[in-house]
Coordinates of N, CA and C in Angstrom, one line a residue:
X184 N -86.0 -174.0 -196.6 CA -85.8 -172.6 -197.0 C -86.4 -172.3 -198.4
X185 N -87.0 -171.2 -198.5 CA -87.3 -171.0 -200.0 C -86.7 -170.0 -200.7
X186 N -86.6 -170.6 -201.8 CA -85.6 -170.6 -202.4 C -85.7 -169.4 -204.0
X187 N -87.4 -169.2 -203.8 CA -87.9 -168.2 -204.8 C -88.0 -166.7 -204.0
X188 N -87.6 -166.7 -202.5 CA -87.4 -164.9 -202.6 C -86.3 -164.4 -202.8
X189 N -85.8 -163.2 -203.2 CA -84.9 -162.0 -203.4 C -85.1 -161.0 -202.6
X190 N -83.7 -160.6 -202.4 CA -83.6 -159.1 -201.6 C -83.8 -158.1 -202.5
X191 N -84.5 -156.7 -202.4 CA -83.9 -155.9 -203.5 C -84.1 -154.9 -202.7
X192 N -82.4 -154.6 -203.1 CA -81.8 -153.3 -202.1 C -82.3 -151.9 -203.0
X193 N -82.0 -151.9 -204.2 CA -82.1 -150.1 -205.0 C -83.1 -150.8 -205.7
X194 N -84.4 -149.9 -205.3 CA -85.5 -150.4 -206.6 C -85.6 -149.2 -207.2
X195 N -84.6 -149.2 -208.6 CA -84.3 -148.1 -209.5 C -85.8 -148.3 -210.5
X196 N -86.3 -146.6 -210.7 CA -87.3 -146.5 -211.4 C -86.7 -147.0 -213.1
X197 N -87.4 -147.7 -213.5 CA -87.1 -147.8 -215.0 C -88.4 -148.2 -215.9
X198 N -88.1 -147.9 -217.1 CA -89.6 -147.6 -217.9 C -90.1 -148.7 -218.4
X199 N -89.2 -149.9 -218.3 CA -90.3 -151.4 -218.4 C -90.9 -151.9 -217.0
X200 N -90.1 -151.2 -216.1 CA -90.8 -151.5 -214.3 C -91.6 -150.5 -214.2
X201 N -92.3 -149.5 -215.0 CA -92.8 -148.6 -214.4 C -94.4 -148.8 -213.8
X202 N -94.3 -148.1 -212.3 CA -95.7 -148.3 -211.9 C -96.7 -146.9 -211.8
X203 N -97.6 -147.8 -211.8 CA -99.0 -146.4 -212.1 C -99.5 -145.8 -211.2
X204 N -99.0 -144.9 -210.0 CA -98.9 -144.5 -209.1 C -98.2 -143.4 -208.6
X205 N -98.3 -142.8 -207.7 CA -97.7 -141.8 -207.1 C -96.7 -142.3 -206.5
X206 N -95.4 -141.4 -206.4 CA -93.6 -141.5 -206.3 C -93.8 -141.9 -204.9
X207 N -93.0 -142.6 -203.9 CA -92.8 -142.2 -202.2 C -92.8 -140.6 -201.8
X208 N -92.3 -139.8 -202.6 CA -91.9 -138.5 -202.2 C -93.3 -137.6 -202.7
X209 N -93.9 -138.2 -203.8 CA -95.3 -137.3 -203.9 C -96.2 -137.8 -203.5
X210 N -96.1 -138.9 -202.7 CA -97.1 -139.4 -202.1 C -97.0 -138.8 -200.3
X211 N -95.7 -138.5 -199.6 CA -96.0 -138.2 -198.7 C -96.2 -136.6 -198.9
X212 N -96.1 -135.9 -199.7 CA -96.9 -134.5 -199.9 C -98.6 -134.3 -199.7
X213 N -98.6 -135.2 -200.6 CA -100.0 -135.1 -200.5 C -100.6 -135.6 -198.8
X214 N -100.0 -136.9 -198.4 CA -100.1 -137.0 -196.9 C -100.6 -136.3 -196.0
X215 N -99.3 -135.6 -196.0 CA -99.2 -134.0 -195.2 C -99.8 -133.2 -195.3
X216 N -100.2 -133.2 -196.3 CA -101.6 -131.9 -196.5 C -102.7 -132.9 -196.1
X217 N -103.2 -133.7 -196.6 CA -104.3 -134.5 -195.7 C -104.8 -134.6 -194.4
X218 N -103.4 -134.7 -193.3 CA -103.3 -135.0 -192.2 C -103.4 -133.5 -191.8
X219 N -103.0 -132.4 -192.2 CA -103.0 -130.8 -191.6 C -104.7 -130.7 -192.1
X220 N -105.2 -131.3 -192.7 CA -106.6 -130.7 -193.4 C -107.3 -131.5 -192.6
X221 N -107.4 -132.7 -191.9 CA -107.9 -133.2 -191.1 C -108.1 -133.4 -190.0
X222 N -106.9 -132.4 -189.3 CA -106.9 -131.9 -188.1 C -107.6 -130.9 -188.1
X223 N -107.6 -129.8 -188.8 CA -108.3 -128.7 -188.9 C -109.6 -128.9 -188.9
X224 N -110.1 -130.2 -189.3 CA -111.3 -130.6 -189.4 C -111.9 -130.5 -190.9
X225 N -111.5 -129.7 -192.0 CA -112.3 -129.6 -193.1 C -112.4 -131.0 -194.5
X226 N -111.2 -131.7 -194.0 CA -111.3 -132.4 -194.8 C -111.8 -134.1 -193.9
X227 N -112.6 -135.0 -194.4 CA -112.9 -136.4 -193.6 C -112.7 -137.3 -194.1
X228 N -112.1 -137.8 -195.5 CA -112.1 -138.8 -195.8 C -111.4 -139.1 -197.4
X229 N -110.9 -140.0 -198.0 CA -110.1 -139.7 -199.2 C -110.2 -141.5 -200.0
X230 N -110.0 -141.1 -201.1 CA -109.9 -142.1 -201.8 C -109.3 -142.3 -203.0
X231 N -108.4 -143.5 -203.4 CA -107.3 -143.5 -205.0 C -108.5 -144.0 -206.2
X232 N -108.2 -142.7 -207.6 CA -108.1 -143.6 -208.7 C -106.9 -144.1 -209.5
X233 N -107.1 -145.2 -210.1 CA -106.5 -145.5 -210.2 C -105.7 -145.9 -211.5
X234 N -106.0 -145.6 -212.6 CA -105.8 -145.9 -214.2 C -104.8 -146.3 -214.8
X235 N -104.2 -146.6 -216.2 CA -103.1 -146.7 -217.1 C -102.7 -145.0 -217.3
X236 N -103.2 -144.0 -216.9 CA -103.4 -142.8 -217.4 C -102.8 -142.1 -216.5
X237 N -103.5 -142.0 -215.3 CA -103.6 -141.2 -214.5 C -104.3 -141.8 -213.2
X238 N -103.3 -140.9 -211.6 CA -103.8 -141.7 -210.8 C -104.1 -140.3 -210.1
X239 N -105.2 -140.4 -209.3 CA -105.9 -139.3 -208.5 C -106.4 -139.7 -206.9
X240 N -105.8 -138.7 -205.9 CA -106.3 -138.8 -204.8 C -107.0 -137.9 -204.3
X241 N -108.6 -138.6 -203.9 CA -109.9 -138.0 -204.1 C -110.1 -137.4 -202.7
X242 N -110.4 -136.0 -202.8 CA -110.7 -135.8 -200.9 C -112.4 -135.2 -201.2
X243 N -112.5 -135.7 -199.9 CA -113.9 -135.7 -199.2 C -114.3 -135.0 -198.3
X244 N -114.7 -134.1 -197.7 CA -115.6 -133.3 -197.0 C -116.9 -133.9 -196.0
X245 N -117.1 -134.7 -196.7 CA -118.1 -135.9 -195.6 C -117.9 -137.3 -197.0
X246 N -118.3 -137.8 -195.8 CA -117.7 -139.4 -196.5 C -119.1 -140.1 -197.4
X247 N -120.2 -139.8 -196.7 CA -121.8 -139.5 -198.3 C -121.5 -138.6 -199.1
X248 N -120.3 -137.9 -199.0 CA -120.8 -137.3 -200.6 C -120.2 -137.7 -202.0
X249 N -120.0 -136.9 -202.9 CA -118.7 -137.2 -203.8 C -117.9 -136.3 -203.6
X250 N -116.4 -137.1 -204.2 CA -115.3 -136.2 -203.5 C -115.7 -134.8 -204.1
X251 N -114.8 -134.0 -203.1 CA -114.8 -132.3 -203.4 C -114.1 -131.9 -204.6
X252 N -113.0 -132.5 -204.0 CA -111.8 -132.6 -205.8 C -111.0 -133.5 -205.6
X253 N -110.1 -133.3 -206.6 CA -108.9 -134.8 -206.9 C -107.8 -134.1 -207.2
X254 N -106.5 -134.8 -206.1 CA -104.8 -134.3 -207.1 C -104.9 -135.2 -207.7
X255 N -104.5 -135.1 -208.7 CA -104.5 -136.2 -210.0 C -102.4 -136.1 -210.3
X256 N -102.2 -137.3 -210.7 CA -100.7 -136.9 -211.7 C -101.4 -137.7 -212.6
X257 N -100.9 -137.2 -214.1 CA -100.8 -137.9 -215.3 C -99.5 -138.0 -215.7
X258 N -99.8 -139.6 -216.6 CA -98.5 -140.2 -216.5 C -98.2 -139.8 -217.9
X259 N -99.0 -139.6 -218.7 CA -98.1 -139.2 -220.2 C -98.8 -137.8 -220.7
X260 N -99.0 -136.6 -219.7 CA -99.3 -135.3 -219.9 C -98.8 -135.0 -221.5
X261 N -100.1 -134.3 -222.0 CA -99.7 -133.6 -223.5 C -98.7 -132.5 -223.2
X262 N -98.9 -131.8 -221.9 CA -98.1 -130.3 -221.7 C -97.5 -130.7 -220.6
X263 N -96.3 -130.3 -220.5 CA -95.7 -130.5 -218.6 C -96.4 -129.8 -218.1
X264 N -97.5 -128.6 -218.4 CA -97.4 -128.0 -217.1 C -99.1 -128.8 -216.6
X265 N -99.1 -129.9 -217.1 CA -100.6 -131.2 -216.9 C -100.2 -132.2 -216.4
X266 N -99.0 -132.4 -215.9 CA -98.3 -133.2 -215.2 C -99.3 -133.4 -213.8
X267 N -99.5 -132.4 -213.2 CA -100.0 -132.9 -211.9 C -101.3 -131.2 -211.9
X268 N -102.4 -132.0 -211.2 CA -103.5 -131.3 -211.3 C -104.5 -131.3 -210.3
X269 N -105.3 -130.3 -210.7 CA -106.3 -129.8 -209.4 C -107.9 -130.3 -209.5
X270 N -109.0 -131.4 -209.6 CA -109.6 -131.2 -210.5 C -110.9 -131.0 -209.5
X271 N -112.2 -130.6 -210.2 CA -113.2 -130.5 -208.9 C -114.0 -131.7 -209.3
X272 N -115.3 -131.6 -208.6 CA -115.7 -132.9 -209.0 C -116.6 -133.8 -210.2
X273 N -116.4 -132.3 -210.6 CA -116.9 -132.8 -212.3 C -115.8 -132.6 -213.5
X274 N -114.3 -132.3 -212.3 CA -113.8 -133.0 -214.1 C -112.9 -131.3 -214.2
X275 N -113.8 -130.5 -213.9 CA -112.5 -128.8 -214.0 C -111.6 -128.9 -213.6
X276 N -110.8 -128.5 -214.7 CA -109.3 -128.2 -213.8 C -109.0 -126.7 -213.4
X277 N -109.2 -127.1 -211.4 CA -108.8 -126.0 -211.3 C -107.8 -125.4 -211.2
X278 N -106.4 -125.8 -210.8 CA -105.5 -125.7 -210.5 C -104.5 -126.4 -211.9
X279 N -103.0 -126.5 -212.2 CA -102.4 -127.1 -212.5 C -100.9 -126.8 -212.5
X280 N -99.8 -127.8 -212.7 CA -98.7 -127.7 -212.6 C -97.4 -128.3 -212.7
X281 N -96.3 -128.3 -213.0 CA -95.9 -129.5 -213.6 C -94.7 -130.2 -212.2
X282 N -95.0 -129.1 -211.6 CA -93.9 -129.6 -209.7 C -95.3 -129.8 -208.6
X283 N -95.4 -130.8 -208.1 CA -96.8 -131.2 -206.9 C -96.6 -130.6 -205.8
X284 N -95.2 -130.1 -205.4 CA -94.9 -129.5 -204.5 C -95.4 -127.9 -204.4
X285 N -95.4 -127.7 -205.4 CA -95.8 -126.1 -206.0 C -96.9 -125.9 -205.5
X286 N -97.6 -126.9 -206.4 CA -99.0 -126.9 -206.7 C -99.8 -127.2 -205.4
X287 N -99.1 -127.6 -204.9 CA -99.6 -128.3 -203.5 C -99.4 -126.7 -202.2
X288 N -98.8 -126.1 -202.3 CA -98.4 -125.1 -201.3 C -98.9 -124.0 -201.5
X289 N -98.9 -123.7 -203.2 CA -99.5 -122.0 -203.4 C -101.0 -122.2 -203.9
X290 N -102.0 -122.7 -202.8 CA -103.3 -123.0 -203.4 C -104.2 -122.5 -202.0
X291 N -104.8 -121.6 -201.4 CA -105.5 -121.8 -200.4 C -106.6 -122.8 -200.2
X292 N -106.7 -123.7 -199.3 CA -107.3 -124.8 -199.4 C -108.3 -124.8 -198.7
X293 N -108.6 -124.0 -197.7 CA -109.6 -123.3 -197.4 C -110.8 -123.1 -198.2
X294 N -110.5 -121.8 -199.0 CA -111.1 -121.6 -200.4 C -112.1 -122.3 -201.1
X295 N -111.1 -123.4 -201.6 CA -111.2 -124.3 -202.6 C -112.4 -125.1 -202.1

């Protein structure tokens, strides 16, 4: 038997455990809009950055190009409302906001 694993039942967020990534809950947001964009056909492919900073999920349009844009969350935003973001693919921010859920629903994505 080995004797070095642990169960862990409540993996409570805390600021010496903290990881650099998207929440379970804002990660399946973003999901969901992937999978509705993919079915529709306009979106094909996606990819994570990944930083001390900030982490961004890149969507793609065709899988040769560069991404179209990025949700980004930043982990130590100067402004709440830079918390979570829209960016294109050089870097503009188009969109922003400090709820992903927001920002994620009131955007035509069509459009964009």
């Amino acid at each position: 038997m080995n004797r070095n694993l642990k169960l862990v039942i409540n993996n409570v967020y805390s600021e010496k455990n903290q990881k650099y990534f998207f929440e379970k809950e804002e990660l399946k947001i973003i999901l969901d809009l992937y999978a509705k964009m993919v079915s529709q056909g306009s979106w094909k492919d996606y990819g994570l950055n990944i930083s001390s900073k900030q982490v961004g999920f890149c969507v793609f349009k065709n899988s040769t190009e560069n991404a179209t844009f990025k949700i980004c969350k930043n982990f130590k935003p100067i402004n709440k409302n830079l918390r979570y973001l829209i960016t294109d693919s050089k870097g503009k921010i188009l969109r922003n906001s400090y709820k992903l859920k927001d920002l994620v629903n009131n955007i035509n994505w069509k459009k964009l």
